[in-house]
Steps between C-alpha positions, in 0.01 A plus 500: 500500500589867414402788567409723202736703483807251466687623255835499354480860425710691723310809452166360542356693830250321724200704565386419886164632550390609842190707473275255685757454771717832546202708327232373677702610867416894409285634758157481278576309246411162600253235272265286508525129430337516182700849407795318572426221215455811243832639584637109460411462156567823399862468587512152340365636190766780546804252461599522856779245602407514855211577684546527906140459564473583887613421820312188591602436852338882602162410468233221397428699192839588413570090464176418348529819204886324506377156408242595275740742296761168504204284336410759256791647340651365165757606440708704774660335817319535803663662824427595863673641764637376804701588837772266574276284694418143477144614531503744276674309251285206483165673518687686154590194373135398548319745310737516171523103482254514225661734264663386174849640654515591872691699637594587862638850573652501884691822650606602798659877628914513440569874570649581897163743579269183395690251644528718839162630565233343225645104543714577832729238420897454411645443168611192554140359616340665143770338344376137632107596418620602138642145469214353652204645342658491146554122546161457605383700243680256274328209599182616396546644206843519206474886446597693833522897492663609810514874592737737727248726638645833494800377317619830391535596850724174574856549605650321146715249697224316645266543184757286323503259800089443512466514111797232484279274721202549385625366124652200668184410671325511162364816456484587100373818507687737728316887589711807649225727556483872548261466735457879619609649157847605629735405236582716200581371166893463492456329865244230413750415170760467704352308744405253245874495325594450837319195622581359172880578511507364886289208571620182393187338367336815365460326131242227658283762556254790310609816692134724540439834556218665743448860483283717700411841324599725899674763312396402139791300381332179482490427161860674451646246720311229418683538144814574639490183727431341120790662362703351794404115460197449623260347250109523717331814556221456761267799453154578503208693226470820507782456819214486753667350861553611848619833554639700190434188282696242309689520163229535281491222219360662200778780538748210514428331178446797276834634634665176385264516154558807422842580614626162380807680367640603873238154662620211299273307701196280432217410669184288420198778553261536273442941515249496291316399850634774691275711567223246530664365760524842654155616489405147668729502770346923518168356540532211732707748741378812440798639494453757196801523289679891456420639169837562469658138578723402247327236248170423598438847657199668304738810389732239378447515146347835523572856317382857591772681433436673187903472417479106549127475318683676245786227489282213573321582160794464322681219622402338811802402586630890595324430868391147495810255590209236480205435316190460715370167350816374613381486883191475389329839506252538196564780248146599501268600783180525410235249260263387707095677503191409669423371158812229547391116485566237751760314250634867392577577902654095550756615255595820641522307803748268331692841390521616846671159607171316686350157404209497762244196512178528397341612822737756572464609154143536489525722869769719308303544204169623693747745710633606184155557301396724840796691449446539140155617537623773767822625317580650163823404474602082622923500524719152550581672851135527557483137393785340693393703829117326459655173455763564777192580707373183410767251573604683825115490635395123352566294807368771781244392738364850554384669151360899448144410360308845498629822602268833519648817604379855635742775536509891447604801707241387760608229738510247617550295162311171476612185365261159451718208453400147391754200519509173461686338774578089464194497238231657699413924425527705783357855502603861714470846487758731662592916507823617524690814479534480132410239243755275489526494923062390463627210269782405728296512799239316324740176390600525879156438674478237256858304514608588853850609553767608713715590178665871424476686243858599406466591090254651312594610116335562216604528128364489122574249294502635185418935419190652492143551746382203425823298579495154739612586828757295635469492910806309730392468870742364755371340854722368773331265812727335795832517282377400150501765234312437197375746146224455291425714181156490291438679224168637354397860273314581854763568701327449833380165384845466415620562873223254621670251294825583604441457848319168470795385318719593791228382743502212384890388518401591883270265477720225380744554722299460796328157339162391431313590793172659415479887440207680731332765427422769722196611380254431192240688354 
């Protein structure tokens, strides 16, 4: 057995996915089971080499979402996360068992502040659990990934020491991550040229890099770490992940594509998926994407400038270093009317990068017909937020039914809400100081919470009056933070979709126990 991307090509670079594992730990940005499948085959699709699908020994739900993603993917191998514990290890080994390749990725801290006050233990003890747990590792499974947790902040003699043992118990894959986003470019190279000068076996092993985006080098060193040996770059799309973020895939591959001349590196990504991906991973998180983010951002590909308009119409390649369709943004915006068949609207689905099934289709298209019939103009953006809308609300047990609103200068604004909670419609009517507060305070008597509201933002999806809104709410109850995001051309319906959507990952989190309502007219 191999993993996929064995190769005798010595500047073939693994791409080592992480965006359900290291994405998914943003405050917020955590998915549902079901969310979590999306993302799986969208990243198999994508041409990923690796996917690290979670962290199965943290939760119940983490291993089962682990498992399932093992039995479903096709193509990529299949890793989780572990401590270097038995425990851990085994419960890891557990969940990716099924996968075509499995793949175990253990780590423990190496750097004196870790060592002293997270693990509080001596070098010479970590030095035994590497051993250990990599061994162990290997016994379950033949592809190991071991990982120096805030390797850049190691003292260099005793990196070469743990990553020397850590090859001779067997790992394959060896990870020197910049775990706080310290290291600069010239540093993470010549970390890498170092390890591989110094350690004895360093040629039985892949070298990996791990960047975190602190002070916005992350993608910058992840290629330098390239240019100095290593040959995996674990990122994540659109560089979601704790803190500051990850190295961002998408800006990783079309660095290599299109700088190919300074990058002789390959990779085995299909872009034309790119910003697919993107918007999906957007939706299921709602974690909106800057308009300025460099290739799937919305201003991307765009011109205002009359200079670069100006260029632009005479050879696109004056301020385009890329052509859209090559990550997958369409030239075109706008075909679609209230006038547009179901078949017509499949196919611009298919343009946009989704193959829904028929049920979901048929939901889509009688969102997209209502939309139709209340805006002149229908964009792909309008599109892809509906259906974004869509996937990200399918699997909720508490759905925005009817929504009727009173406001004006004269308070107290009144809001009557219907839901349907677990299949059954529930009905209230609530004031509040201001619309949006009535709706909020509505969903609330309804779906008792002790949640807080810690985000509310609103923004149009495409120009004009008449444009969808696009609403992101963010709650956070005993610890857990969690987003949701609805869209709708009402943008207080809108808002009541958003917070369900948040509401709901509440929900989830606290299990299936029944949800009471306070009061019901």
């Amino acid at each position: 057995m191999t993993e996929p991307h064995s190769s005798t090509n010595a500047d073939r670079v693994v791409i080592f996915d992480t965006t359900l594992r290291d994405g998914e730990q943003c405050p917020g940005a955590s998915m549902t089971f079901e969310e979590k499948l999306e993302v799986a085959d969208i990243l198999d699709a994508l041409g990923v080499d690796v996917m690290e699908a979670g962290f199965p020994i943290a939760s119940q739900g983490d291993f089962e979402s682990v498992a399932e993603i093992a039995r479903r993917v096709k193509n990529a191998s299949v890793c989780g996360l572990a401590r270097a514990s038995s425990k851990d290890i085994d419960r890891c080994a557990e969940a990716v068992r099924h996968a075509r390749i499995p793949r175990i990725h253990t780590f423990i801290s190496t750097s004196p502040v870790h060592m002293k006050y997270k693990l509080q233990m001596e070098p010479e003890k970590v030095l035994e659990m590497i051993a250990s747990s990599v061994t162990r590792a290997r016994n379950h499974v033949e592809f190991v990934e071991w990982s120096a947790e805030d390797g850049t902040r190691t003292e260099p003699d005793f990196l070469c020491r743990a990553v020397e043992i850590a090859i001779n118990a067997g790992a394959t894959t060896v990870n020197i991550p910049d775990t706080v986003g310290y290291t600069t470019p010239d540093e993470y190279r010549a970390l890498f040229e170092m390890l591989r000068s110094r350690v004895p076996n360093a040629d039985k092993a892949i070298f990996s890099v791990h960047c975190h985006n602190d002070l916005g080098l992350a993608v910058a060193n992840s290629i330098a770490g390239v240019k100095g040996g290593a040959r995996q770059i674990e990122c994540t799309i659109n560089g979601i992940g704790e803190r500051a973020g990850n190295a961002a895939l998408e800006e990783i591959v079309m660095a290599m594509r299109t700088r190919a001349d300074a990058l002789p590196f390959t990779n085995n990504i299909d872009a034309r998926l790119l910003t697919r991906a993107s918007k999906l991973i957007s939706a299921v998180t709602s974690f909106p994407v800057q308009y300025n983010k460099a290739i799937v951002g919305r201003n991307a590909f765009a011109h205002e400038s009359g200079i670069h308009q100006d260029g632009m119409l005479k050879n696109a390649h004056t301020y385009e270093i890329m052509t859209p369709e090559s990550v997958g943004v369409q030239k075109t915006s706008l075909v679609m009317g209230k006038h547009s068949g179901r078949h017509a609207f499949k196919e611009k689905l298919k343009e946009l990068g989704y193959n829904l099934s028929d049920n979901a289709l048929e939901v889509a298209f009688a969102r997209f017909k209502d939309l139709a019939d209340r805006k002149k103009i229908v964009y792909d953006d309008d599109i892809v937020a509906l259906v974004d809308d869509e996937i990200a609300n399918a699997h909720e047990r508490i759905k925005v039914v009817e929504l009727t609103v009173v406001a004006g200068t004269k308070g107290p604004q009144k809001a009557a809400l219907t839901l349907e909670i677990d299949g059954e419609q529930k009905t209230h009517q609530s004031t509040g100081n201001g619309p949006v507060d009535a709706i909020f305070n509505a969903i609330h008597a309804l779906a008792p919470h002790d949640a807080r509201l810690e985000l509310y933002q609103v923004h149009a999806v495409t120009e004009g009056t008449d444009a969808q809104a696009e609403v992101t709410v963010r709650l956070s109850e005993d610890g857990n933070v969690v987003s949701g995001r609805g869209a709708d051309p009402d943008t207080l319906v809108a808002s009541a979709r958003a917070y369900i959507s948040a509401l709901n990952k509440i929900f989830a989190k606290r299990g299936r126990g029944p949800i009471e309502a306070v009061a019901i007219l």
